[in-house]
XYZ file of C-alpha atoms in Angstrom:
452
model
C 4.238 -29.471 16.990
C 4.912 -29.521 20.747
C 3.130 -31.454 23.447
C 2.897 -30.758 27.144
C 4.414 -33.610 29.187
C 4.052 -33.851 32.955
C 5.418 -36.146 35.634
C 4.098 -36.649 39.153
C 6.585 -36.258 41.994
C 5.482 -36.611 45.609
C 1.888 -36.326 44.418
C 2.452 -33.045 42.543
C 2.196 -32.887 38.758
C 5.111 -30.990 37.236
C 6.028 -30.189 33.649
C 8.820 -32.414 32.353
C 11.114 -29.409 31.901
C 10.754 -28.602 35.611
C 11.714 -32.157 36.523
C 14.800 -31.936 34.343
C 15.779 -28.663 36.008
C 15.456 -30.284 39.417
C 17.714 -33.113 38.242
C 20.341 -30.711 36.931
C 20.348 -28.689 40.144
C 21.033 -31.846 42.149
C 24.627 -31.635 40.896
C 24.887 -27.944 40.143
C 27.778 -25.660 40.942
C 25.704 -23.668 43.478
C 26.078 -26.529 45.958
C 27.047 -24.678 49.200
C 29.707 -27.312 50.037
C 31.198 -27.351 46.538
C 34.128 -24.977 47.129
C 35.205 -26.574 50.423
C 34.876 -30.107 49.070
C 36.974 -29.347 45.985
C 39.594 -27.338 47.868
C 40.140 -30.254 50.210
C 40.510 -32.604 47.254
C 42.864 -30.344 45.305
C 45.049 -29.644 48.354
C 45.663 -33.303 49.251
C 47.068 -34.114 45.794
C 48.342 -37.684 46.379
C 46.357 -40.770 47.337
C 46.581 -44.551 47.593
C 44.261 -46.699 45.470
C 43.783 -50.293 46.689
C 42.482 -53.099 44.456
C 41.988 -56.197 46.581
C 39.719 -59.192 46.794
C 39.612 -62.979 46.361
C 40.947 -62.588 42.802
C 44.378 -61.972 44.359
C 44.523 -65.712 45.071
C 44.727 -66.404 41.344
C 47.071 -63.513 40.446
C 44.479 -62.173 38.014
C 42.813 -58.806 37.543
C 39.537 -58.099 39.294
C 36.500 -59.138 37.233
C 37.988 -58.863 33.743
C 38.943 -62.564 33.411
C 35.232 -63.471 33.448
C 34.175 -60.480 31.363
C 36.664 -61.007 28.562
C 38.040 -64.523 29.147
C 41.266 -65.611 27.470
C 42.091 -69.125 26.232
C 43.818 -71.033 29.007
C 42.827 -68.463 31.607
C 40.802 -68.926 34.760
C 37.244 -70.133 34.127
C 34.203 -68.342 35.489
C 33.452 -71.284 37.784
C 37.006 -71.200 39.165
C 36.847 -67.441 39.608
C 33.507 -67.645 41.426
C 34.932 -70.252 43.795
C 37.825 -68.076 44.987
C 35.945 -66.511 47.958
C 35.591 -70.007 49.489
C 39.315 -69.989 50.277
C 40.022 -66.292 50.774
C 41.548 -65.942 54.229
C 44.031 -63.021 54.451
C 45.258 -63.750 57.963
C 48.152 -61.259 57.720
C 45.938 -58.302 56.871
C 46.873 -55.397 59.151
C 44.811 -52.330 58.266
C 46.870 -50.066 60.518
C 50.025 -51.091 58.643
C 48.410 -50.130 55.331
C 47.496 -46.700 56.681
C 50.976 -46.197 58.146
C 52.489 -47.082 54.772
C 50.255 -44.585 52.967
C 51.232 -41.868 55.441
C 54.928 -42.699 55.129
C 54.548 -42.459 51.345
C 53.123 -38.962 51.679
C 49.725 -40.120 50.460
C 46.971 -38.077 52.044
C 43.877 -40.096 51.212
C 42.984 -43.708 50.424
C 40.412 -45.294 48.105
C 39.475 -48.950 48.636
C 37.591 -51.285 46.295
C 34.394 -52.022 48.215
C 32.875 -53.818 45.209
C 34.331 -54.508 41.784
C 32.467 -55.447 38.607
C 32.243 -59.112 39.677
C 29.800 -58.017 42.401
C 31.793 -59.414 45.321
C 31.515 -57.051 48.295
C 34.519 -56.368 50.483
C 32.079 -54.991 53.052
C 29.323 -56.640 55.066
C 26.377 -55.614 52.914
C 22.961 -56.667 54.217
C 21.702 -57.079 50.649
C 23.890 -59.887 49.286
C 25.508 -63.119 50.418
C 28.393 -62.622 47.973
C 30.638 -60.797 50.421
C 33.735 -60.873 52.574
C 31.957 -61.951 55.765
C 30.965 -65.208 54.042
C 34.597 -66.193 53.400
C 36.876 -68.130 55.766
C 38.197 -64.753 56.916
C 34.728 -63.696 58.002
C 35.473 -60.063 58.927
C 34.348 -56.777 57.376
C 37.594 -55.603 55.801
C 36.146 -52.245 54.754
C 35.121 -51.533 58.350
C 38.549 -52.513 59.645
C 40.343 -50.302 57.149
C 37.963 -47.386 57.712
C 38.578 -47.556 61.466
C 42.350 -47.713 61.023
C 42.210 -44.712 58.690
C 39.991 -42.796 61.102
C 42.397 -43.537 63.975
C 45.210 -41.948 61.939
C 43.034 -39.094 60.605
C 43.528 -40.407 57.086
C 40.620 -39.614 54.726
C 39.266 -42.782 53.125
C 36.821 -43.345 50.300
C 35.307 -46.283 48.490
C 35.513 -47.446 44.918
C 32.092 -48.853 44.016
C 31.327 -50.542 40.710
C 27.912 -49.874 39.141
C 28.322 -53.020 36.994
C 27.573 -56.118 39.066
C 27.953 -59.460 37.282
C 26.514 -61.342 40.250
C 23.176 -59.539 40.439
C 20.246 -60.940 38.388
C 18.825 -57.451 37.957
C 21.979 -56.232 36.241
C 22.065 -59.096 33.724
C 20.637 -62.515 33.013
C 22.925 -64.546 35.283
C 21.965 -67.832 33.595
C 24.374 -66.787 30.837
C 28.165 -66.474 31.104
C 29.350 -63.066 32.259
C 31.187 -62.656 28.973
C 27.857 -62.651 27.124
C 26.256 -59.666 28.874
C 28.773 -57.989 31.202
C 27.748 -54.525 29.995
C 24.370 -54.951 31.712
C 20.846 -55.223 30.327
C 18.920 -52.053 31.165
C 16.049 -52.988 28.838
C 15.036 -55.901 31.078
C 12.188 -55.233 33.552
C 14.527 -56.125 36.445
C 16.755 -53.098 35.832
C 14.959 -50.703 38.247
C 15.381 -53.306 40.966
C 19.089 -53.342 40.307
C 19.343 -49.557 40.614
C 17.517 -49.793 43.951
C 20.031 -52.416 45.071
C 22.844 -50.070 44.069
C 21.340 -47.255 46.073
C 20.883 -49.444 49.139
C 24.552 -50.421 49.037
C 25.776 -46.868 48.471
C 23.680 -45.817 51.463
C 25.322 -48.562 53.529
C 28.782 -47.266 52.654
C 27.769 -43.715 53.520
C 26.069 -44.490 56.832
C 28.068 -47.334 58.384
C 31.725 -46.510 57.745
C 32.204 -42.999 59.100
C 33.197 -40.002 57.006
C 33.670 -41.030 53.388
C 36.134 -38.945 51.392
C 34.929 -40.061 47.953
C 32.527 -42.462 46.295
C 34.633 -43.529 43.335
C 32.223 -45.027 40.799
C 33.473 -47.039 37.814
C 30.574 -47.402 35.418
C 32.511 -48.461 32.284
C 30.562 -47.710 29.097
C 27.058 -46.319 28.502
C 26.979 -44.849 31.988
C 23.721 -42.986 31.435
C 21.883 -46.206 32.268
C 22.782 -45.784 35.943
C 20.826 -42.558 36.495
C 23.865 -40.778 37.916
C 21.823 -37.832 39.186
C 20.059 -40.187 41.575
C 23.358 -41.340 43.061
C 24.897 -37.893 43.219
C 21.801 -36.748 45.104
C 22.125 -39.710 47.492
C 25.753 -38.869 48.279
C 25.015 -35.177 48.751
C 22.078 -36.013 51.036
C 24.038 -38.338 53.323
C 27.564 -36.895 53.214
C 27.722 -33.457 51.581
C 31.513 -33.300 51.822
C 32.036 -36.627 50.049
C 33.355 -36.331 46.512
C 31.896 -38.103 43.485
C 33.884 -38.801 40.325
C 32.713 -38.791 36.717
C 32.083 -42.498 36.090
C 28.371 -42.733 36.785
C 27.071 -40.770 33.824
C 27.837 -37.198 34.913
C 30.880 -35.051 35.588
C 30.146 -34.503 39.304
C 33.273 -33.256 41.143
C 36.254 -34.462 39.119
C 37.236 -36.321 35.955
C 39.406 -39.423 35.870
C 41.873 -40.277 33.117
C 43.361 -43.704 33.764
C 46.969 -44.885 33.389
C 47.833 -41.687 31.545
C 48.156 -37.911 31.643
C 45.679 -35.587 29.947
C 47.119 -33.690 26.995
C 46.739 -30.316 28.712
C 45.033 -28.707 31.689
C 41.391 -29.845 31.927
C 38.856 -27.034 31.877
C 35.120 -27.065 32.457
C 33.373 -28.363 29.369
C 36.497 -30.011 27.955
C 36.601 -33.712 27.152
C 39.017 -35.910 29.072
C 39.112 -39.555 28.010
C 39.699 -42.408 30.424
C 42.136 -45.033 29.118
C 41.527 -43.736 25.601
C 43.365 -40.408 25.113
C 40.276 -38.893 23.527
C 40.902 -35.423 24.937
C 39.529 -32.215 23.435
C 39.304 -28.590 24.536
C 42.058 -28.766 27.156
C 44.118 -25.666 27.945
C 47.740 -25.493 26.820
C 48.344 -22.481 29.092
C 47.106 -21.843 32.645
C 43.358 -21.138 32.610
C 41.496 -18.809 34.927
C 40.879 -20.562 38.277
C 37.106 -20.575 37.752
C 37.560 -22.386 34.414
C 39.649 -25.236 35.845
C 38.137 -28.729 35.912
C 39.404 -30.765 38.900
C 40.866 -34.103 37.858
C 42.673 -37.148 39.143
C 44.613 -39.791 37.293
C 44.887 -43.320 38.681
C 47.901 -45.441 37.816
C 49.555 -48.696 38.781
C 53.073 -49.234 40.107
C 53.534 -52.206 37.803
C 51.205 -53.163 34.924
C 48.242 -54.599 36.831
C 45.697 -53.276 39.333
C 45.322 -56.486 41.305
C 48.089 -58.578 42.835
C 49.948 -60.533 40.185
C 52.960 -62.541 41.281
C 54.257 -62.661 37.701
C 54.088 -58.941 37.005
C 57.617 -57.662 37.592
C 57.379 -54.586 35.341
C 57.672 -52.090 38.181
C 57.939 -48.394 37.418
C 61.028 -46.796 38.918
C 60.844 -44.413 41.834
C 62.030 -41.619 39.548
C 59.234 -42.295 37.055
C 56.626 -42.291 39.817
C 57.887 -39.072 41.416
C 58.060 -37.332 38.063
C 54.559 -38.513 37.280
C 53.370 -36.977 40.549
C 55.061 -33.726 39.533
C 53.582 -33.883 36.018
C 50.107 -34.382 37.461
C 50.452 -31.555 39.986
C 51.868 -29.233 37.309
C 48.533 -29.493 35.487
C 46.493 -29.082 38.659
C 45.575 -32.746 39.102
C 45.646 -35.398 41.817
C 47.628 -38.639 41.605
C 45.951 -41.835 42.854
C 48.665 -44.499 42.905
C 47.531 -48.115 43.173
C 48.675 -51.084 45.200
C 47.343 -54.612 44.800
C 47.861 -56.441 48.104
C 48.777 -60.120 48.171
C 46.178 -62.750 49.094
C 47.550 -62.975 52.644
C 46.881 -59.261 53.193
C 50.421 -57.934 52.878
C 51.707 -55.331 50.438
C 54.647 -56.629 48.457
C 58.116 -55.189 49.214
C 58.604 -53.748 45.718
C 55.567 -51.512 46.285
C 56.684 -50.563 49.789
C 60.187 -49.675 48.602
C 58.886 -47.266 45.970
C 56.230 -45.751 48.198
C 58.707 -45.064 50.991
C 61.116 -43.462 48.520
C 58.341 -41.180 47.256
C 57.587 -40.302 50.859
C 61.232 -39.426 51.520
C 61.226 -37.081 48.507
C 57.973 -35.482 49.666
C 59.366 -34.836 53.151
C 61.819 -32.484 51.500
C 59.711 -31.219 48.609
C 56.091 -31.612 49.697
C 55.667 -27.848 49.892
C 55.822 -27.867 46.074
C 53.059 -30.502 45.739
C 50.451 -30.233 48.497
C 48.076 -27.315 48.217
C 49.469 -26.262 44.837
C 47.833 -25.755 41.498
C 48.991 -25.785 37.874
C 52.171 -23.860 37.237
C 52.588 -20.749 35.078
C 55.223 -22.322 32.798
C 53.732 -25.312 31.028
C 56.244 -26.154 28.316
C 59.688 -26.104 29.889
C 61.997 -28.636 28.228
C 63.866 -29.482 31.442
C 61.119 -29.623 34.092
C 57.693 -28.545 35.332
C 56.179 -25.870 37.562
C 53.524 -25.790 40.264
C 52.230 -22.734 42.083
C 50.915 -21.670 45.474
C 50.091 -18.067 46.271
C 52.987 -15.833 45.238
C 55.414 -18.752 44.886
C 56.192 -20.751 41.756
C 57.920 -24.084 42.295
C 60.366 -25.172 39.630
C 60.823 -28.962 39.460
C 63.995 -29.610 37.490
C 64.290 -33.042 35.877
C 67.339 -32.320 33.719
C 69.882 -30.376 35.736
C 72.484 -28.521 33.633
C 75.811 -30.301 33.425
C 77.581 -27.008 33.978
C 76.769 -23.341 34.202
C 73.553 -21.612 35.300
C 69.973 -22.666 34.670
C 68.052 -20.243 32.450
C 64.282 -20.179 32.922
C 62.454 -18.176 30.240
C 59.016 -16.628 30.622
C 59.212 -15.640 34.296
C 56.991 -12.589 34.636
C 56.973 -9.972 37.349
C 59.582 -9.207 39.976
C 61.346 -12.026 41.821
C 62.190 -11.519 45.497
C 64.109 -14.738 46.179
C 64.940 -18.212 44.918
C 65.204 -21.059 47.416
C 66.375 -24.654 47.134
C 63.789 -26.667 49.061
C 66.432 -29.158 50.163
C 67.801 -27.361 53.210
C 65.645 -24.290 52.473
C 68.767 -22.442 51.339
C 68.867 -19.285 49.222
C 70.172 -19.487 45.674
C 71.777 -16.654 43.700
C 69.918 -15.458 40.618
C 69.428 -12.663 38.140
C 66.190 -11.711 36.411
C 66.347 -9.731 33.191
C 63.932 -9.369 30.274
C 61.714 -12.184 31.521
C 64.516 -14.745 31.889
C 65.427 -15.985 35.360
C 69.039 -17.162 35.530
C 69.750 -19.398 38.517
C 73.282 -20.106 39.674
C 73.747 -23.850 40.160
C 77.161 -23.894 41.813
C 77.266 -25.854 45.043
C 73.909 -27.554 44.424
C 73.816 -31.341 44.271
C 70.831 -32.201 42.085
C 68.220 -34.628 43.346
C 68.177 -37.895 41.401
C 64.401 -37.640 40.908
C 63.619 -33.922 40.723
C 65.363 -30.886 42.200
C 62.881 -28.290 43.432
C 63.460 -24.526 43.606
C 60.947 -22.044 45.031
C 60.684 -18.770 43.132
C 59.184 -16.218 45.498
C 57.587 -13.147 43.951
C 57.857 -9.743 45.594
């Protein structure tokens, strides 16, 4: 038996199926700005993620110490008191933007609000914010202006969970008791309205926003993602939206890892859990590709942690960038600034080294897509137009480099370092590259294979 169900929107009664269709179309692929928005995202390839807030004072992660407290760790009361002494007097937003540019990063994403609910922007709808600290200034506004002055796209991470808001959870209880939120409480709609008000602030007061990077954790359907996608599209049609508010939106976001293949539309890409399914082992048709971005840390933690010395090497970071680009993705590499507002020298050293490599080899990263050869044992490929870029990790100790599976005629092979031609032969699908006189790059040596 079926029943007719109707909802009233703007005074007009509509069948429920019509309402659902309207909701689906709010994020549909026929969005007129879709192609331009995604091309811009895919072309930029490399960004800077910034996790920063009062939690840096305690050298702990953002929010998680009060969500899943550990014996002997910081208490919730101590954590909540941190904003009272947060005063990053050495914060220089222009220096952060200059560092990102020198690193070859072409967009930035800043944590405007993490799960704890503390706002690093001057929201009109809460007192739990940066302008009520000893520092007293709107850090998000300062960073957005510095980015705008340098023509650096900037976006905002915004957490749907908010442990400080009484509509999100019963705040009379410890955060650890109900940090996942309580959507069954009558206050929940008020919380979603609060969320929308803050998202509208970010989209109307801070200039062009490159991305609204939601982080909804589990059971994201409770946030009514279609509502927030519609809000972003209404206010800034070119702003991207990621997949952590209950819908796929523009791009998917594995975290601290690589997907097992090339993401395609309809495939499943896990976040921290490598629960991937339906990914392509070989290059898919362009229209089947699902844009994606992985976010990773330089050490082991997102926020500043004075005791975390497990820094990834420059070589590992550059090769990760190559791995990501070879599968068509973007790489969002995180820094956790110190409580005084500076970025620690170990981060700067690695970022500047990545930037130096990109000055020589950026042609093989920016504006590229997944490469035609996905399972080479010694390196990876990216592609742009009629050119395939071969990123060699393991240079042969002696003799030529044989690259199997190269289809079609080859016009030239170039070493990007010095843009010098390299001798080659191409027979029966194998490209043989002469390596004499080439000093391999310690991180990755890049050759351009130009088709006829």
